[in-house]
mmCIF file of C-alpha atoms in Angstrom:
data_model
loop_
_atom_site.group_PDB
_atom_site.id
_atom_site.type_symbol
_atom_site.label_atom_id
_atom_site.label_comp_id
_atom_site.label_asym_id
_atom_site.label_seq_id
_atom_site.Cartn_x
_atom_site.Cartn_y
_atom_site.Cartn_z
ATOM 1 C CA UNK A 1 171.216 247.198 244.278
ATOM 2 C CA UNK A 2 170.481 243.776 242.438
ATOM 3 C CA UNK A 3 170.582 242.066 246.661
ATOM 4 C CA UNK A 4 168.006 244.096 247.058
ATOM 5 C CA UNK A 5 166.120 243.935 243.995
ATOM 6 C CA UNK A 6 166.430 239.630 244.219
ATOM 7 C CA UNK A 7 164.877 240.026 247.721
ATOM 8 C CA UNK A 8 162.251 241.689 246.314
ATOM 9 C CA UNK A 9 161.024 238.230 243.883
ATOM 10 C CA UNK A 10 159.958 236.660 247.089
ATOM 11 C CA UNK A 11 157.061 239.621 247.400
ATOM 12 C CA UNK A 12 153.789 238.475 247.819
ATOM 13 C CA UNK A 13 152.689 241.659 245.620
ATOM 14 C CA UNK A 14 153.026 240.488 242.053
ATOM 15 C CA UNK A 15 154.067 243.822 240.322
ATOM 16 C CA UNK A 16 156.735 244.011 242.737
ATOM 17 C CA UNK A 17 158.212 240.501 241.307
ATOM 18 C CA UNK A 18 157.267 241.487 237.908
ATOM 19 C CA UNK A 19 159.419 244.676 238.403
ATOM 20 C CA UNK A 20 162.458 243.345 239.699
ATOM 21 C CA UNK A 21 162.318 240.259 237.152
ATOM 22 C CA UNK A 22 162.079 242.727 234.592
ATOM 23 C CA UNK A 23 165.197 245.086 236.070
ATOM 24 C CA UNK A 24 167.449 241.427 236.486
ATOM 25 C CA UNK A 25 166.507 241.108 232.824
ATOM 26 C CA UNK A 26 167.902 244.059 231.642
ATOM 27 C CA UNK A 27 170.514 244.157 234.481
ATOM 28 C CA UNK A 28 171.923 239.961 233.380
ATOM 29 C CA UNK A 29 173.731 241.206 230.117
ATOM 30 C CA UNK A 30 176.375 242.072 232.426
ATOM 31 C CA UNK A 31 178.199 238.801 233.434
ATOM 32 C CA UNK A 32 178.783 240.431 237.209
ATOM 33 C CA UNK A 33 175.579 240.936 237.198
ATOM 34 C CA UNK A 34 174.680 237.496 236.784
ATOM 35 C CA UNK A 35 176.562 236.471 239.054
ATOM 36 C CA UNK A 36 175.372 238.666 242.260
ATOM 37 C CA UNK A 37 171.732 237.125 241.103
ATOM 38 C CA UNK A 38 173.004 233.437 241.195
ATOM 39 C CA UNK A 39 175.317 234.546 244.619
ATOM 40 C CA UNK A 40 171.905 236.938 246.051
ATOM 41 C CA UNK A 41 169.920 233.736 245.485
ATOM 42 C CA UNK A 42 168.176 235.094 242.925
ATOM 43 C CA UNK A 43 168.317 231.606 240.469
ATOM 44 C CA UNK A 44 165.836 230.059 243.530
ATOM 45 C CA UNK A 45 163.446 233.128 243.667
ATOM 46 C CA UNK A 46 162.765 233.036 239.450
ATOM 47 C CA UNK A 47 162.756 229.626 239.268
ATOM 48 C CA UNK A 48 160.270 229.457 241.790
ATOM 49 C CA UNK A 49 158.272 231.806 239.859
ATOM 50 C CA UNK A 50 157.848 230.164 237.377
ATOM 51 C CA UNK A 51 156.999 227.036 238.805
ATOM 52 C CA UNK A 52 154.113 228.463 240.487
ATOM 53 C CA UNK A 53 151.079 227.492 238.866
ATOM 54 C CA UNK A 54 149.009 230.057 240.232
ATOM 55 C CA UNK A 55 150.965 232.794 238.206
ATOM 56 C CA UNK A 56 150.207 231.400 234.710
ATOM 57 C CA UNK A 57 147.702 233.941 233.668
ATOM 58 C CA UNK A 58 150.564 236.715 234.552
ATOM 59 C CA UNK A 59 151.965 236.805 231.459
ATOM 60 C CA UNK A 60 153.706 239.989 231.771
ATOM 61 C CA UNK A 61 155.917 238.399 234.996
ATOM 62 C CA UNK A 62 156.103 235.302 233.443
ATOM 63 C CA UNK A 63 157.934 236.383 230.660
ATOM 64 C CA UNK A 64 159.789 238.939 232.746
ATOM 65 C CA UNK A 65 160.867 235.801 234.835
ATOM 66 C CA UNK A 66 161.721 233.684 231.668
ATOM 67 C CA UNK A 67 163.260 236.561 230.230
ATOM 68 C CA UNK A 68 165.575 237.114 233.085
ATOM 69 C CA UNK A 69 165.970 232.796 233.799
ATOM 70 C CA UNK A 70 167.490 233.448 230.162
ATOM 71 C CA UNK A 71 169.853 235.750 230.271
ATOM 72 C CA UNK A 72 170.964 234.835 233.681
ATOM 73 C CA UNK A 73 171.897 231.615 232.147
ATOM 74 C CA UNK A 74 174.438 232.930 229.913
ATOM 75 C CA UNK A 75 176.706 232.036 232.875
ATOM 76 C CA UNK A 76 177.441 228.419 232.785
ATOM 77 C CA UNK A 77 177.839 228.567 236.947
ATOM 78 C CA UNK A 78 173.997 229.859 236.871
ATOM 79 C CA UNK A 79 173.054 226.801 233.867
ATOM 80 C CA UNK A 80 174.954 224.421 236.876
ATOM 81 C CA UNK A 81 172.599 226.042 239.424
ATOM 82 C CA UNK A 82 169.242 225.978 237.214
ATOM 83 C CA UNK A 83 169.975 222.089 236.406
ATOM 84 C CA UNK A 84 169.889 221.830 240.275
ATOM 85 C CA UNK A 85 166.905 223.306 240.268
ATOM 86 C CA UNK A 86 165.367 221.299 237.566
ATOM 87 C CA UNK A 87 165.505 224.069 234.490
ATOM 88 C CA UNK A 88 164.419 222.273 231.623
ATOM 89 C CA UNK A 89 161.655 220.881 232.638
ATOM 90 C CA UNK A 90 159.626 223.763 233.740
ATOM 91 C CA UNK A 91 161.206 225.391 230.704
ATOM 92 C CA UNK A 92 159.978 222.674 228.704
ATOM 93 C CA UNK A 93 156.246 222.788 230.622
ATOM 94 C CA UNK A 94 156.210 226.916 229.305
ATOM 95 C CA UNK A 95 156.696 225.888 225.515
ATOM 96 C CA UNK A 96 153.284 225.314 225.818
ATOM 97 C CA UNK A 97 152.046 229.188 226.383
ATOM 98 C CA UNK A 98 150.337 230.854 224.029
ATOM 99 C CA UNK A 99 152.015 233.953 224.794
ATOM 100 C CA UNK A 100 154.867 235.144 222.491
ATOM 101 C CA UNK A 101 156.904 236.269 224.939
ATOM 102 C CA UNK A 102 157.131 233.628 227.365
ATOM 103 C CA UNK A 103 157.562 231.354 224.391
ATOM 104 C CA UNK A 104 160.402 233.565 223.453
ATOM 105 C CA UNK A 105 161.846 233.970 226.896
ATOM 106 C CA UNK A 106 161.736 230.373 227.503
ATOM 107 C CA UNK A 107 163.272 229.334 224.470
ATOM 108 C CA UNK A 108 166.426 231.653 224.950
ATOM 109 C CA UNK A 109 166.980 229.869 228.439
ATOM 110 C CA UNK A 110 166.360 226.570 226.997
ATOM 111 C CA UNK A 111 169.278 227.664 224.027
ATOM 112 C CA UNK A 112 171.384 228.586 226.451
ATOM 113 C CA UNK A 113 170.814 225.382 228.502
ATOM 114 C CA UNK A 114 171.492 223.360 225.979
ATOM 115 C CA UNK A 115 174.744 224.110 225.452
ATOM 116 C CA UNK A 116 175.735 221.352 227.826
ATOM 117 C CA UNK A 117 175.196 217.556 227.015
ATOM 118 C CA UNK A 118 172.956 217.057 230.397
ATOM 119 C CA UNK A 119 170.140 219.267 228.739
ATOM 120 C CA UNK A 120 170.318 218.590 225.731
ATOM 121 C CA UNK A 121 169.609 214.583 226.753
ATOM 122 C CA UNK A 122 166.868 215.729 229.454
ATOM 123 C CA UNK A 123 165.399 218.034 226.414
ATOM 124 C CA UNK A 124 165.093 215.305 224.288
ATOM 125 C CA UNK A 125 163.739 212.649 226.821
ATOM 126 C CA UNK A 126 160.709 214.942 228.187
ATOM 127 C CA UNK A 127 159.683 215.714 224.663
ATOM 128 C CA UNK A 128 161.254 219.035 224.289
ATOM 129 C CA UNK A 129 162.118 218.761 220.868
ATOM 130 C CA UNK A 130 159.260 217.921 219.393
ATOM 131 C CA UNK A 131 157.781 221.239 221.365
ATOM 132 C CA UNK A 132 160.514 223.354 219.833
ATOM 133 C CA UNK A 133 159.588 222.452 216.520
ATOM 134 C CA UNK A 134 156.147 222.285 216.658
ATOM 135 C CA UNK A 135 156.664 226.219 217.704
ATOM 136 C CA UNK A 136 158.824 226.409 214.207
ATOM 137 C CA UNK A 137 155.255 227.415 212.606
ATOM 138 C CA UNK A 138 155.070 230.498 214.439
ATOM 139 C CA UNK A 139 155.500 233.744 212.799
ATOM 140 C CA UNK A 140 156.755 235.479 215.959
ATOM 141 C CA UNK A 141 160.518 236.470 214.243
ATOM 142 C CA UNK A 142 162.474 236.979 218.277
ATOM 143 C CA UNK A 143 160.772 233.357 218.912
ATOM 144 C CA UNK A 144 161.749 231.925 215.834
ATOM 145 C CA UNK A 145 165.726 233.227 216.298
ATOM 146 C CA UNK A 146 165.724 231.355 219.831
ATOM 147 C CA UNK A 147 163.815 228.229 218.509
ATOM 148 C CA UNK A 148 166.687 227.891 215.758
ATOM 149 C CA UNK A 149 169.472 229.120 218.612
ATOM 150 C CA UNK A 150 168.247 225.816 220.765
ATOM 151 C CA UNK A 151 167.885 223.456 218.032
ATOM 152 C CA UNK A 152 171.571 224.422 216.649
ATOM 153 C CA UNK A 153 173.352 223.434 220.141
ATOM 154 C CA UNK A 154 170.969 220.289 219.403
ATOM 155 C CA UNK A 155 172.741 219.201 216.505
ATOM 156 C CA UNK A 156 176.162 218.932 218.312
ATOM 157 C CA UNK A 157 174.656 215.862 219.960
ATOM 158 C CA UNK A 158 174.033 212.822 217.392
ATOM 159 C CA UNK A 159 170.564 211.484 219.357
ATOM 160 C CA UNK A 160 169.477 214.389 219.543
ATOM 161 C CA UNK A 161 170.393 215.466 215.640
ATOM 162 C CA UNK A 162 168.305 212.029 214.880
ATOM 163 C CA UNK A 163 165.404 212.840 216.782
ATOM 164 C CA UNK A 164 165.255 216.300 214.898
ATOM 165 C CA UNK A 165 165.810 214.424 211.572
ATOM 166 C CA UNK A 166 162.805 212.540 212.462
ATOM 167 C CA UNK A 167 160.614 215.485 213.177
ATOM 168 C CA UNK A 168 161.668 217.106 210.335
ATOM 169 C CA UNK A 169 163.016 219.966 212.065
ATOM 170 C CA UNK A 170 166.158 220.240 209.555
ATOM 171 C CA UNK A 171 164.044 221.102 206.890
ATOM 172 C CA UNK A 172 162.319 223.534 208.566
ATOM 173 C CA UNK A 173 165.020 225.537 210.255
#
């Protein structure tokens, strides 16, 4: 079912991608079923959903593609894939939303992301940490968790745990 449901993100109808990002969402908390995304080509299709300008004022299948970039990339194979596809900066470009769930969504992928050295140096060379804690004033309480979630695996790398001293992120986490 998920094959056919990743052939289905490269619809030209938009609630059809919004749909089946939505179901991959749901579907990624099983680690096979990450897998038959990343295998299905799935990785390609979200990313490029994202990516597409056009779709910015979608917010519901933006954050159903965020959402489902995120939980996909609880698989470090899929984080290897999404680096190949240039992640974390898109990811990066989206903590600029104004929508609470794509700000959520993105900053789950960009936790889970981080959790390797090569993203956490590309997040803090693009600017991404300064975005993250800018978005520490929200009140928005799922954001918040995955705000504090990326900025934790930031501290296991000592450039990066400088740059957050010097935003004063520590004090507000």
């Amino acid at each position: 079912m998920i094959h056919n449901i990743v052939v289905h993100l490269s619809s030209d109808n938009f609630d059809l991608k919004m749909q089946c990002s939505s179901a991959i969402f749901k579907c990624a908390s099983d680690k096979i079923a990450r897998d038959i995304v990343r295998e299905a080509g799935g990785l390609e299709s979200l990313v490029a959903i994202i990516k597409d300008k056009s779709i910015r004022e979608n917010k519901a299948l933006l954050a159903a593609a965020t959402g489902a970039i995120w939980k996909c990339a609880e698989t470090p194979a899929n984080v290897k894939r999404l680096d190949q596809l240039k992640i974390m900066h898109i990811l990066v470009q989206l903590l600029s939303d104004e929508n609470d769930d794509v700000l959520t969504n993105a900053a789950g992928a960009i936790s889970e992301c981080v959790k390797f050295q090569n993203n956490r140096d590309i997040l803090r060379q693009i600017g991404g940490l300064a975005l993250l804690v800018n978005l520490l004033n929200g009140t928005y309480p799922p954001m918040l968790e995955n705000i504090t979630k990326a900025l934790t695996e930031c501290e296991n790398d000592g450039e990066s745990m400088t740059a957050m001293e010097e935003l004063d992120a520590i004090r507000l986490t």
